[in-house]
Coordinates of C-alpha atoms and ligand atoms in Angstrom, one line a residue:
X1 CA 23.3 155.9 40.3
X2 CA 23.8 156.6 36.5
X3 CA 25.5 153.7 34.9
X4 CA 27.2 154.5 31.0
X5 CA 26.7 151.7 28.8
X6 CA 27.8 151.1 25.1
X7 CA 25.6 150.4 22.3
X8 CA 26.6 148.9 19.0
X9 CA 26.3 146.6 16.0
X10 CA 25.0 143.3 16.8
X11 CA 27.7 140.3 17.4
X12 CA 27.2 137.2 17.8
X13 CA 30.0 135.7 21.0
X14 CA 29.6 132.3 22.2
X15 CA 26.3 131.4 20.5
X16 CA 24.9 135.2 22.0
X17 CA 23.5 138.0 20.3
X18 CA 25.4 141.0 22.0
X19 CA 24.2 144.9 21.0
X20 CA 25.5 146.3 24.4
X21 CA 27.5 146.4 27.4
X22 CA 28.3 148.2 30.9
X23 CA 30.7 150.7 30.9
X24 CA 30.4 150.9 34.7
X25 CA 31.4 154.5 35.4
X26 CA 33.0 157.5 33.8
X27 CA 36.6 157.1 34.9
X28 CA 36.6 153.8 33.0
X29 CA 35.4 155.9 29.6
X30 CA 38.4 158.2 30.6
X31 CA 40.7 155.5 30.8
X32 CA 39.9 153.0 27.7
X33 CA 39.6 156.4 25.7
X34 CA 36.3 155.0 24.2
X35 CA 34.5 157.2 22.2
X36 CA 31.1 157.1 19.9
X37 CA 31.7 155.9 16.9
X38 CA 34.7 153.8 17.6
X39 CA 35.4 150.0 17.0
X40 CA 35.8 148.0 20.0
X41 CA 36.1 144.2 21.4
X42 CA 33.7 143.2 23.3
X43 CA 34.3 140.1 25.6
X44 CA 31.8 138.3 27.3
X45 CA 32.7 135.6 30.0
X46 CA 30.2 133.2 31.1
X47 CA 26.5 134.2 32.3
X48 CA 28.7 138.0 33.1
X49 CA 27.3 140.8 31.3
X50 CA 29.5 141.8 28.4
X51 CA 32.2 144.3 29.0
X52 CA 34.2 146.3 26.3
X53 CA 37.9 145.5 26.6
X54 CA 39.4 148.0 24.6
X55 CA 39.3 150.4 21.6
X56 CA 40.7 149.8 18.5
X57 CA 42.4 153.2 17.5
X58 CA 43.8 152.2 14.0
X59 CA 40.3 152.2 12.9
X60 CA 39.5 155.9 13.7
X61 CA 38.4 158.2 11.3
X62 CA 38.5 161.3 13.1
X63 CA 34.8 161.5 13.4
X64 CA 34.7 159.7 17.0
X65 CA 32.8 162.1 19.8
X66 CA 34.0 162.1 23.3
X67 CA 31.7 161.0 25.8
X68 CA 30.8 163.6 28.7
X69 CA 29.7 163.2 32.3
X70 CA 26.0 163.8 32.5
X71 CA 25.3 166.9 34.1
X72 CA 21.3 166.1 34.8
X73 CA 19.6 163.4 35.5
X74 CA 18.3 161.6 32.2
X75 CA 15.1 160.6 34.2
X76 CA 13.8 163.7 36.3
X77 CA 16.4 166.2 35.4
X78 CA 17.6 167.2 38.6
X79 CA 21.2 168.0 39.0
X80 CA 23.7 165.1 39.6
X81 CA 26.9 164.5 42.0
X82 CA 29.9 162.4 42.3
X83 CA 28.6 159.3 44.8
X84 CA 30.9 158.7 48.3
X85 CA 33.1 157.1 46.1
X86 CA 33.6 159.4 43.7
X87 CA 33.2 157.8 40.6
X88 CA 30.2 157.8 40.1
X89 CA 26.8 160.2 39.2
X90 CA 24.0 160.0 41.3
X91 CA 21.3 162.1 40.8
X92 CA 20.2 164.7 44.0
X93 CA 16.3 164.2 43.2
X94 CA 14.6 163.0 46.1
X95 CA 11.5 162.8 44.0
X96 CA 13.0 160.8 40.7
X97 CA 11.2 157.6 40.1
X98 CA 14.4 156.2 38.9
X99 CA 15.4 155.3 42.5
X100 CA 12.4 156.0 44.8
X101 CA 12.8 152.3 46.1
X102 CA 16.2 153.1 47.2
X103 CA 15.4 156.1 48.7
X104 CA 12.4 154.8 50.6
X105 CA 14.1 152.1 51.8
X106 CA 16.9 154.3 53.6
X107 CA 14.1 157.2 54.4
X108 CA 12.1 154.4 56.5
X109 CA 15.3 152.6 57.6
X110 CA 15.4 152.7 61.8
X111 CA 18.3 155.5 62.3
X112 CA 16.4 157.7 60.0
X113 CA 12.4 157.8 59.9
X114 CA 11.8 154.0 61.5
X115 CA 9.4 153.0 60.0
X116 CA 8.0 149.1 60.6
X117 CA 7.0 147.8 57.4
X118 CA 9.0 149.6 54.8
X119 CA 11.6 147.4 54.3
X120 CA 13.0 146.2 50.9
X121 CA 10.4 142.9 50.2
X122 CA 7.4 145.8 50.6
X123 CA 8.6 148.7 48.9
X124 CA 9.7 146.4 46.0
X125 CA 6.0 145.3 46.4
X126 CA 4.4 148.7 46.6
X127 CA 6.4 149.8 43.6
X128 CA 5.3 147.3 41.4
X129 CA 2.0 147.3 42.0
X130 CA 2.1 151.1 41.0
X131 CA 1.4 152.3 44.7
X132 CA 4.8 154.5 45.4
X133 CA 6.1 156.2 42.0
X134 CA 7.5 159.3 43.6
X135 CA 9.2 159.7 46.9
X136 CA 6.3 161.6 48.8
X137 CA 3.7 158.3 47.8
X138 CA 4.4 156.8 51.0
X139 CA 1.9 159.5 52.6
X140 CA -0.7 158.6 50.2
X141 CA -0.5 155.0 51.0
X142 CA -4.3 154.1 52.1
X143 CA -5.4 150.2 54.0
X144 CA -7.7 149.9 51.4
X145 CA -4.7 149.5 48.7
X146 CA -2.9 147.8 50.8
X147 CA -5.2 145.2 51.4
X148 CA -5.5 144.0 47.9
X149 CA -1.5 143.5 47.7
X150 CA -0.7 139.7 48.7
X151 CA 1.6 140.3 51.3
X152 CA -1.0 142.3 53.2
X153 CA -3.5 141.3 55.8
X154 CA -6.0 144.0 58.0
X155 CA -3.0 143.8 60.7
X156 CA -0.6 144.4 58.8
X157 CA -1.8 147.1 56.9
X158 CA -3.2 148.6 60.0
X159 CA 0.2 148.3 60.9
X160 CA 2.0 149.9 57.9
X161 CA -0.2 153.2 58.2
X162 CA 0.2 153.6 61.8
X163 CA 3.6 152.8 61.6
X164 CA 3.8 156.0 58.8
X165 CA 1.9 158.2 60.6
X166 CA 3.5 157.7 64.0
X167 CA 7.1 158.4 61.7
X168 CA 5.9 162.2 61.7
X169 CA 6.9 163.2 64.7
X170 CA 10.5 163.2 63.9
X171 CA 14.0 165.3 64.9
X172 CA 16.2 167.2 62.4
X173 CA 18.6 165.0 62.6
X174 CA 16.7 161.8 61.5
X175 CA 15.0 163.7 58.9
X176 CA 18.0 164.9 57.8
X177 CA 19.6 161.5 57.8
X178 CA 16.2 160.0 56.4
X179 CA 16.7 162.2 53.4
X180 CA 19.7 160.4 51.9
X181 CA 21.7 163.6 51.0
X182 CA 25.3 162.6 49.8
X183 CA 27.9 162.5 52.4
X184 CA 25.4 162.8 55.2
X185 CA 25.5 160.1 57.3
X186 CA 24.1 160.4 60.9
X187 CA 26.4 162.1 62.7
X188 CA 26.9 164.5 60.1
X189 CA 23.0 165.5 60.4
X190 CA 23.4 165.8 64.0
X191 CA 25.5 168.2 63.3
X192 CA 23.1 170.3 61.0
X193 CA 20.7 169.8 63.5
X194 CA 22.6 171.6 66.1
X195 CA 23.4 174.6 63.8
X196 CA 20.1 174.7 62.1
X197 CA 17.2 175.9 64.1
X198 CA 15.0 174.3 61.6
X199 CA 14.8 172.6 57.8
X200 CA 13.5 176.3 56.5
X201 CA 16.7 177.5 57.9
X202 CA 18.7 175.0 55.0
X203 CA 16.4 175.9 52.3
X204 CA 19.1 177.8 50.0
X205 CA 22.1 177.5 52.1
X206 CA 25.6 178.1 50.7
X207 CA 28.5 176.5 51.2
X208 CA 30.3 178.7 52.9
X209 CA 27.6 178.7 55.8
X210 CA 27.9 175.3 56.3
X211 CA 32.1 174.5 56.1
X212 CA 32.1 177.3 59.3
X213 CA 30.6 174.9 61.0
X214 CA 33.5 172.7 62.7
X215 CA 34.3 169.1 61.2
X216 CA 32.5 169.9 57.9
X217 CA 34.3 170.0 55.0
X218 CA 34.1 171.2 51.6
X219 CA 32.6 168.5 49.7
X220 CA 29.8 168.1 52.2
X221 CA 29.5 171.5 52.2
X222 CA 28.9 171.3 48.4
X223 CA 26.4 168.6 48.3
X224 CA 24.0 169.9 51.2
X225 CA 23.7 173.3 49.0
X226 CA 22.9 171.5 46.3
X227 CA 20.4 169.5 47.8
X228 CA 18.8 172.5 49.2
X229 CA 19.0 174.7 46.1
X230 CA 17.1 172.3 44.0
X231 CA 13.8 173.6 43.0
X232 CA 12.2 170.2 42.8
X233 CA 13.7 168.6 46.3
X234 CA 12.3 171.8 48.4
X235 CA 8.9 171.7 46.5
X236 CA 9.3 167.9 47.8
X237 CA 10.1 168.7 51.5
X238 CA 7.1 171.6 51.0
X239 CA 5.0 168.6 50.0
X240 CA 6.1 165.9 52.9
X241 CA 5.3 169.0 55.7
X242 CA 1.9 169.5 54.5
X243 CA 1.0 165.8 54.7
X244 CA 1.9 166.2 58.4
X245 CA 5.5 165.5 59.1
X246 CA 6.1 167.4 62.1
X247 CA 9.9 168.0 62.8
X248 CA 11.6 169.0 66.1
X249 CA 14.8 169.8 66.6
X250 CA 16.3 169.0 70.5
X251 CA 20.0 169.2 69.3
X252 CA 19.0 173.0 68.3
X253 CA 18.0 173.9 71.5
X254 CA 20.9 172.8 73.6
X255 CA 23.2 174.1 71.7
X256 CA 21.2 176.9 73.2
X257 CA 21.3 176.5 76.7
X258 CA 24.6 176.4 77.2
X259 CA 25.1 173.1 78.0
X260 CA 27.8 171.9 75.2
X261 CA 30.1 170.9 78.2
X262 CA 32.4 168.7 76.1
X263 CA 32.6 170.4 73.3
X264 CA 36.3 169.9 71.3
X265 CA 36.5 166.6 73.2
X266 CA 36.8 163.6 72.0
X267 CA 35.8 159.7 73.5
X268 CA 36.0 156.5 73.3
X269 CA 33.6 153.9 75.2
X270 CA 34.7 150.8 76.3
X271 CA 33.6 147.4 78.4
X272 CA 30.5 147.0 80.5
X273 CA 28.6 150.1 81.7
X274 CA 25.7 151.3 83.9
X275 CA 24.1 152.0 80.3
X276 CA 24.3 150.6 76.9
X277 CA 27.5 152.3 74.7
X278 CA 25.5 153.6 72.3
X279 CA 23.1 155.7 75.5
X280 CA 26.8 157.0 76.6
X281 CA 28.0 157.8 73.2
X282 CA 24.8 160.1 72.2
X283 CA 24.8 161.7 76.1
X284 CA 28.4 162.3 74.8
X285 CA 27.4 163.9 71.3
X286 CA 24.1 165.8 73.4
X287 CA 27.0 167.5 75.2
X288 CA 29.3 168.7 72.4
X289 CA 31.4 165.9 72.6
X290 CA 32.9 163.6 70.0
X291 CA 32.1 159.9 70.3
X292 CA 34.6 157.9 68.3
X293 CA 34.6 154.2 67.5
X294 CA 38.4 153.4 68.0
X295 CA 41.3 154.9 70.3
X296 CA 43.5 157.1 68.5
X297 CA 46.1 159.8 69.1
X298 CA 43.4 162.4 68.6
X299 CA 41.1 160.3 71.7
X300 CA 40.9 162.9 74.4
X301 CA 39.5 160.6 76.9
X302 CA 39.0 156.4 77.3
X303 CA 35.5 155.6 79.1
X304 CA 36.2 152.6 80.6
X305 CA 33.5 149.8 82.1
X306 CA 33.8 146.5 83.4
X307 CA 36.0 144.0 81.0
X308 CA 37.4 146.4 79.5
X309 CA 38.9 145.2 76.1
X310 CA 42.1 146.1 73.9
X311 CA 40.9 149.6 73.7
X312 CA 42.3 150.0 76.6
X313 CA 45.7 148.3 76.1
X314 CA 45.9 151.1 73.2
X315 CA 44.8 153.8 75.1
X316 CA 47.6 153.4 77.8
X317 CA 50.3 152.7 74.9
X318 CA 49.6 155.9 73.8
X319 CA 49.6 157.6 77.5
X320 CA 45.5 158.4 77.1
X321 CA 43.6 159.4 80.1
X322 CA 41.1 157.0 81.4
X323 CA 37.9 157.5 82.9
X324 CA 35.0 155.8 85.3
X325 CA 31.5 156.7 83.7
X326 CA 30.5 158.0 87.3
X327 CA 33.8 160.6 86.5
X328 CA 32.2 161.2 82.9
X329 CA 28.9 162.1 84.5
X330 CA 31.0 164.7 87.2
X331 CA 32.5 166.3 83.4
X332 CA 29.3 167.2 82.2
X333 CA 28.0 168.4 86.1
X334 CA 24.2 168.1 84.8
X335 CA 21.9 169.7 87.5
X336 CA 19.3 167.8 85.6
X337 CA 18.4 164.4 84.5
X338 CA 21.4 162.8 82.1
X339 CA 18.4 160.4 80.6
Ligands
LIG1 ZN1 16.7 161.7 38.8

């Protein structure tokens, strides 16, 4: 994230030396009209960090500049993006030491590369002890290192390198998901995964290649090129495969083999069934289906288990069809195993 903040003369409010404050994003700029140069009051409540309330215009002399959006990264130089929210920057840079904790942190996190050990307390740890400075550090972690941090035992830095190395036997999908790309949550990576055959197959991809697929829009469309057409992210991803990171890709290959049995479906799960929600909901996506959280007009089909709750109210409000899981399991007609 790329935070604007002001910097000016020195002044002194409530018995505090002030020389700067957060401008928190680029649409506030825009809106206050503040420029460099300009004259502005600067408030500063309690222990909050001071904030610029507003400009004073009459004292302009015409020599103000106007303050543009970056357009790289001030720290690695990669290109940057509007964030989810979209308002503000984030740089694309998987390798920018400016947030490799952050992107650790979500890289190891369980629905992407699961790794024990790599959670927020350790990588702060690991960063401050000058272990992990870039992104692909955490495959360079050795015990030895690890043993003269204080929050490390032999176990538990046995622990922490097994846990890495067994992380590099990995889908598409996680990886994908592991590598924090804007606007690509999980399921959206699934859905790479099935059109992909591999991460090669991404390396340079335009847009237009990716909003043919179905459910992807434009502005994810726009931010997985980018990621892919950075120079230093694909020398990255070069550099994570030849420290071992082996990456399959099962969601490829039944695309396939025909299989994509509910494909343009959409379903919701609800009350008790013969497996956990979440087993159903990826059999579901395996299959071309759509799993969805809540019922809505567009819900094709209600799953329904034992104590069923007010999904299912909804669903017959809004005249939905309603199924067993044994009559899910006859839609897909699997002649193999379903687990
Ligand atoms: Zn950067």
């Amino acid at each position: 994230m790329i935070t604007p903040f002001a910097v000016f003369e020195p002044v002194r409010i409530g018995g505090v030396t002030v020389s700067r404050s957060t401008l928190h994003n680029w649409d506030e700029i825009e809106r206050k009209d503040i420029r460099i140069g300009d004259t502005v009051i600067v408030e500063r409540a309690g222990d909050v960090i001071p904030h610029v309330v507003a400009v004073i215009k009459d004292k302009r002399t015409g020599r103000e500049k106007h303050v543009h959006p970056p357009v790289t990264c001030p720290v690695c130089g990669s290109a940057v993006e509007k964030d989810e929210g979209g308002v503000a920057f984030r740089c694309i840079g998987l390798n920018c030491t400016a947030q490799v904790q952050e992107r650790i942190r979500h890289y190891a996190s369980r629905a992407a590369m699961d790794i024990a050990g790599l959670g927020e307390k350790n990588v702060e740890l690991l960063f401050s002890k000058g272990l992990i400075r870039h992104f692909e550090d955490i495959y360079r972690l050795k015990k030895e290192d690890l043993l003269e941090l204080p929050r490390f035992a032999q176990k538990s830095a046995q622990n922490l390198i097994e846990a890495i190395e067994k992380s590099k036997t990995t889908t598409l999908a996680r990886f994908l998901y592991a590598l924090g790309i804007i606007h690509v949550g999980e399921y959206a990576a699934r859905l790479l995964g099935r059109n992909f055959r591999d991460i090669e197959a991404l390396y340079h991809v335009q847009p237009d290649r990716i909003v043919m697929i179905k459910q992807m829009g434009e502005k994810i469309a726009d931010s997985v090129s980018r990621f892919f057409n950075d120079p230093g992210n694909l020398r990255t991803l070069a550099t994570i495969k030849s420290e071992g990171v082996n990456i399959s890709n099962p969601d490829y290959e039944i695309v396939s083999s025909e299989k994509r049995t509910l494909e343009g479906m959409t379903f919701v799960v609800t009350g008790t069934l013969p497996r956990s929600r979440k087993e159903v909901e990826e059999l579901i996506e395996r299959r071309g289906g759509h799993a969805a959280g809540s019922v809505s007009k567009s819900t094709n089909y209600l799953v329904v288990g034992d104590d069923p709750g007010s999904k299912l109210r909804k669903a017959q409000a809004l005249g939905i069809k309603t199924i067993s899981y044994d009559e899910l399991v006859d839609m897909i007609k699997s002649e193999g195993r379903l687990f």
